[in-house]
CSV table of C-alpha atoms in Angstrom, one decimal:
chain,number,residue,atom,x,y,z
Q,391,MET,CA,32.6,35.1,-24.4
Q,392,LEU,CA,32.8,32.5,-21.9
Q,393,SER,CA,30.1,29.7,-21.5
Q,394,GLU,CA,28.7,29.2,-18.3
Q,395,SER,CA,30.8,25.7,-17.6
Q,396,SER,CA,33.7,27.6,-18.5
Q,397,ARG,CA,32.9,30.5,-16.2
Q,398,ARG,CA,31.8,27.8,-13.5
Q,399,SER,CA,35.1,26.1,-14.1
Q,400,ARG,CA,37.2,29.6,-13.6
Q,401,ARG,CA,35.1,30.0,-10.7
Q,402,VAL,CA,36.2,26.7,-9.2
Q,403,ALA,CA,39.8,27.1,-10.1
Q,404,GLU,CA,39.9,30.1,-8.4
Q,405,LEU,CA,38.4,29.1,-5.0
Q,406,PRO,CA,40.8,30.2,-2.2
Q,407,VAL,CA,43.5,27.6,-0.8
Q,408,ARG,CA,44.7,28.8,2.3
Q,409,VAL,CA,47.8,26.8,3.4
Q,410,MET,CA,49.0,27.0,7.2
Q,411,VAL,CA,52.3,26.2,8.4
Q,412,VAL,CA,52.3,24.0,11.7
Q,413,ALA,CA,55.9,23.6,12.0
Q,414,GLY,CA,59.1,25.0,11.1
Q,415,GLY,CA,62.0,23.6,8.7
Q,416,CYS,CA,63.3,24.4,5.8
Q,417,ASN,CA,64.4,21.0,4.3
Q,418,ARG,CA,62.6,20.8,1.1
Q,419,PHE,CA,61.9,17.8,-0.6
Q,420,THR,CA,62.0,16.3,2.8
Q,421,GLY,CA,58.3,15.4,3.6
Q,422,TYR,CA,54.8,17.0,3.6
Q,423,SER,CA,51.2,16.4,4.7
Q,424,VAL,CA,48.2,17.6,3.0
Q,425,GLY,CA,44.9,18.0,4.9
Q,426,PHE,CA,41.5,18.7,4.0
Q,427,SER,CA,38.7,19.6,6.5
Q,428,ASP,CA,37.9,16.2,7.4
Q,429,GLY,CA,41.5,14.5,7.2
Q,430,VAL,CA,44.6,14.5,6.7
Q,431,TRP,CA,46.9,13.1,4.1
Q,432,PRO,CA,50.2,11.2,4.8
Q,433,ALA,CA,53.6,12.9,3.8
Q,434,GLY,CA,55.7,12.4,1.0
Q,435,ASP,CA,58.2,14.3,-1.0
Q,436,GLY,CA,58.3,17.6,-2.7
Q,437,VAL,CA,57.2,20.0,-0.4
Q,438,LEU,CA,58.5,22.2,2.9
Q,439,SER,CA,58.2,20.2,5.8
Q,440,GLY,CA,55.8,21.0,8.2
Q,441,GLU,CA,53.4,22.4,5.7
Q,442,VAL,CA,49.4,21.4,5.5
Q,443,LEU,CA,46.9,22.3,3.0
Q,444,VAL,CA,43.7,22.7,4.0
Q,445,VAL,CA,41.0,23.1,1.4
Q,446,GLN,CA,37.2,23.6,1.6
Q,447,VAL,CA,34.8,22.9,-1.2
Q,448,SER,CA,31.0,22.7,-1.3
Q,449,ALA,CA,29.1,19.5,-2.3
Q,450,ASN,CA,28.1,21.0,-5.5
Q,451,GLU,CA,31.7,22.2,-6.3
Q,452,LEU,CA,33.2,18.8,-6.4
Q,453,GLU,CA,32.4,17.4,-9.9
Q,454,ALA,CA,33.6,20.5,-11.3
Q,455,LEU,CA,36.9,20.6,-9.1
Q,456,VAL,CA,37.7,17.0,-10.4
Q,457,LEU,CA,37.5,18.2,-14.0
Q,458,VAL,CA,39.8,21.2,-13.1
Q,459,TYR,CA,42.4,19.5,-11.4
Q,460,ALA,CA,42.5,16.8,-13.9
Q,461,SER,CA,43.4,19.7,-16.5
Q,462,ARG,CA,45.7,21.0,-14.3
Q,463,ILE,CA,47.6,17.8,-13.6
Q,464,LYS,CA,48.3,17.5,-17.4
Q,465,ASN,CA,50.1,20.5,-17.2
Q,466,PRO,CA,51.4,21.2,-13.9
Q,467,THR,CA,53.4,24.4,-13.3
Q,468,ASN,CA,55.9,22.6,-10.8
Q,469,LEU,CA,56.6,19.8,-8.6
Q,470,TYR,CA,54.3,21.4,-5.7
Q,471,SER,CA,51.4,22.1,-7.7
Q,472,SER,CA,51.4,18.8,-9.6
Q,473,PHE,CA,51.2,16.8,-6.1
Q,474,ASP,CA,48.9,19.0,-4.9
Q,475,LEU,CA,46.6,18.6,-7.4
Q,476,LYS,CA,46.7,14.8,-7.6
Q,477,ASP,CA,46.1,14.6,-4.1
Q,478,ARG,CA,43.1,16.8,-4.3
Q,479,LEU,CA,41.9,14.9,-7.5
Q,480,ALA,CA,41.9,11.7,-5.7
Q,481,ARG,CA,40.6,13.3,-2.6
Q,482,LEU,CA,37.8,14.6,-4.6
Q,483,GLU,CA,37.1,11.6,-6.4
Q,484,ALA,CA,36.9,9.4,-3.2
Q,485,ALA,CA,34.4,12.3,-2.2
Q,486,ILE,CA,32.2,11.7,-5.0
Q,487,ALA,CA,32.4,8.1,-4.9
Q,488,SER,CA,31.1,8.5,-1.4
Q,489,LYS,CA,28.3,10.6,-2.3
Q,490,GLU,CA,27.5,8.3,-4.8
Q,491,ASP,CA,27.5,5.4,-2.3
Q,492,SER,CA,25.5,7.2,0.3
Q,493,GLY,CA,23.1,7.9,-2.5
Q,494,LYS,CA,23.0,4.3,-3.2
Q,495,GLU,CA,22.4,3.2,-0.1
Q,496,GLU,CA,19.9,6.0,0.7
Q,497,LEU,CA,17.9,4.7,-2.2
Q,498,VAL,CA,18.1,1.2,-1.0
Q,499,LYS,CA,16.7,2.1,2.1
Q,500,LYS,CA,13.8,4.0,0.4
Q,501,VAL,CA,13.2,1.0,-1.9
Q,502,ALA,CA,13.3,-1.3,1.4
Q,503,GLU,CA,10.8,1.0,3.4
Q,504,LEU,CA,8.7,1.6,0.3
Q,505,GLU,CA,8.7,-2.5,0.1
Q,506,SER,CA,8.0,-3.0,3.6
Q,507,GLN,CA,5.2,-0.4,3.6
Q,508,LEU,CA,3.9,-2.7,0.7
Q,509,ASP,CA,3.9,-6.1,2.3
Q,510,VAL,CA,2.3,-4.6,5.2
Q,511,ALA,CA,-0.4,-3.0,3.5
Q,512,LYS,CA,-0.8,-6.4,1.6
Q,513,LYS,CA,-0.9,-8.3,4.6
Q,514,GLU,CA,-4.0,-6.1,5.6
Q,515,GLN,CA,-5.5,-6.2,2.3
Q,516,ASP,CA,-5.2,-10.0,2.7
Q,517,SER,CA,-6.8,-9.9,6.3
Q,518,GLU,CA,-9.3,-7.7,4.9
Q,519,ARG,CA,-10.0,-10.0,2.2
Q,520,GLU,CA,-10.3,-13.0,4.2
Q,521,LYS,CA,-12.9,-11.3,6.7
Q,522,ALA,CA,-14.8,-10.3,3.9
Q,523,LEU,CA,-14.8,-13.7,2.4
Q,524,LYS,CA,-15.9,-15.3,6.1
Q,525,GLU,CA,-18.9,-12.7,6.4
Q,526,VAL,CA,-19.9,-13.7,3.0
Q,527,LYS,CA,-19.9,-17.2,3.8
Q,528,LYS,CA,-21.5,-16.5,6.9
Q,529,LEU,CA,-24.4,-14.3,4.9
Q,530,ALA,CA,-24.7,-17.5,2.2
Q,531,VAL,CA,-25.5,-19.7,5.4
Q,532,GLU,CA,-28.0,-17.4,7.0
Q,533,ASN,CA,-29.4,-16.7,3.6
Q,534,ALA,CA,-29.8,-20.9,3.0
Q,535,LYS,CA,-31.6,-21.2,6.4
Q,536,LEU,CA,-33.8,-18.5,5.7
Q,537,GLN,CA,-34.6,-19.8,2.3
Q,538,TYR,CA,-35.3,-23.5,3.9
Q,539,ARG,CA,-37.6,-21.6,6.7
Q,540,ILE,CA,-39.5,-19.5,4.1
Q,541,THR,CA,-39.9,-23.2,1.5
Q,542,HIS,CA,-41.4,-24.8,4.5
Q,543,LEU,CA,-43.8,-21.7,5.5
Q,544,VAL,CA,-45.0,-21.9,2.2
Q,545,GLN,CA,-45.6,-25.6,2.2
Q,546,ALA,CA,-47.4,-25.2,5.7
Q,547,LEU,CA,-49.5,-22.6,4.2
Q,548,LYS,CA,-50.3,-24.5,0.9
Q,549,GLU,CA,-51.1,-27.4,3.3
Q,550,ALA,CA,-53.2,-25.3,5.5
Q,551,ASP,CA,-54.9,-23.9,3.0
Q,552,SER,CA,-55.9,-27.6,1.5
Q,553,LYS,CA,-57.2,-28.6,4.9
Q,554,LEU,CA,-59.6,-25.9,5.1
Q,555,GLU,CA,-61.2,-26.4,1.5
Q,556,ALA,CA,-61.5,-29.9,2.5
Q,557,MET,CA,-63.0,-28.7,5.8
Q,558,MET,CA,-65.4,-26.0,4.0
Q,559,LEU,CA,-66.4,-29.0,1.7
Q,560,GLY,CA,-67.0,-31.2,4.6
Q,561,LEU,CA,-69.5,-28.8,6.0
Q,562,PHE,CA,-71.2,-28.0,3.0
Q,563,VAL,CA,-71.9,-31.7,2.5
Q,564,LEU,CA,-73.1,-32.2,5.9
Q,565,TYR,CA,-75.4,-29.0,5.8
Q,566,VAL,CA,-76.9,-29.9,2.6
Q,567,GLY,CA,-77.4,-33.6,4.0
Q,568,THR,CA,-79.2,-32.2,7.1
Q,569,LEU,CA,-81.2,-30.2,5.3
Q,570,ASN,CA,-82.3,-32.8,3.2
Q,571,ILE,CA,-83.0,-35.1,5.8
Q,572,ALA,CA,-85.0,-32.3,7.7
Q,573,ILE,CA,-87.1,-31.9,4.7
Q,574,SER,CA,-87.8,-35.3,4.7
Q,575,LEU,CA,-89.1,-35.9,7.7
Q,576,VAL,CA,-90.8,-32.4,7.5
Q,577,ALA,CA,-92.8,-34.1,4.1
Q,578,GLU,CA,-93.4,-37.5,6.1
Q,579,GLN,CA,-95.2,-35.6,9.0
Q,580,VAL,CA,-97.2,-33.2,7.2
Q,581,GLY,CA,-98.5,-36.0,4.9
Q,582,PRO,CA,-101.0,-38.1,7.5
Q,583,ILE,CA,-101.8,-34.3,8.9
Q,584,ALA,CA,-103.5,-33.5,5.2
Q,585,SER,CA,-104.8,-36.7,4.4
Q,586,ARG,CA,-106.9,-36.5,8.2
Q,587,ASP,CA,-107.7,-33.0,7.2
Q,588,GLU,CA,-109.0,-34.3,3.7
Q,589,HIS,CA,-110.8,-37.0,5.3
Q,590,SER,CA,-112.5,-34.6,7.5
Q,591,GLU,CA,-114.2,-32.5,4.9
Q,592,VAL,CA,-115.4,-35.5,2.9
Q,593,LEU,CA,-117.5,-36.5,6.3
């Protein structure tokens, strides 16, 4: 029973390879060019001239292909397959490295975006905090003014109460003094009248 990785490696190893002859020529070991779906590699020795090897693989199979091709290179069946596998292995390794670099660049870009958003949020927070501090200071000043006014109003009320009490006391004293004077005047007038009445009764 083959494991999943073994079955996957076998499926990868059995991927179809399409060979297209683009020019005639039967001089073996004179030159060749090996091309992939996104480029062409320079010519070298070992394959019929004019052959172009076109390999199409998916991104998910890149790493598996690297392992398969590496194992094939260790035991090449002929000069053609050895060179073919070495070229494709190098190409796949370059593709994986490119994808890793692309992933790193994407990660760096996302980190930079997050840092930028964080900076903006921090600036907004600092701005809101500064506004809040200004508002608190403004309210503190207004509160101090109100406290000052309240203190002076209370003091004025106390002074007014003291003046009112003094005025009421003065009026009371004046009233009592006036009443005493009136009583004295009445007494002075009633005394002679009573004396005359007594004298008349005696006569």
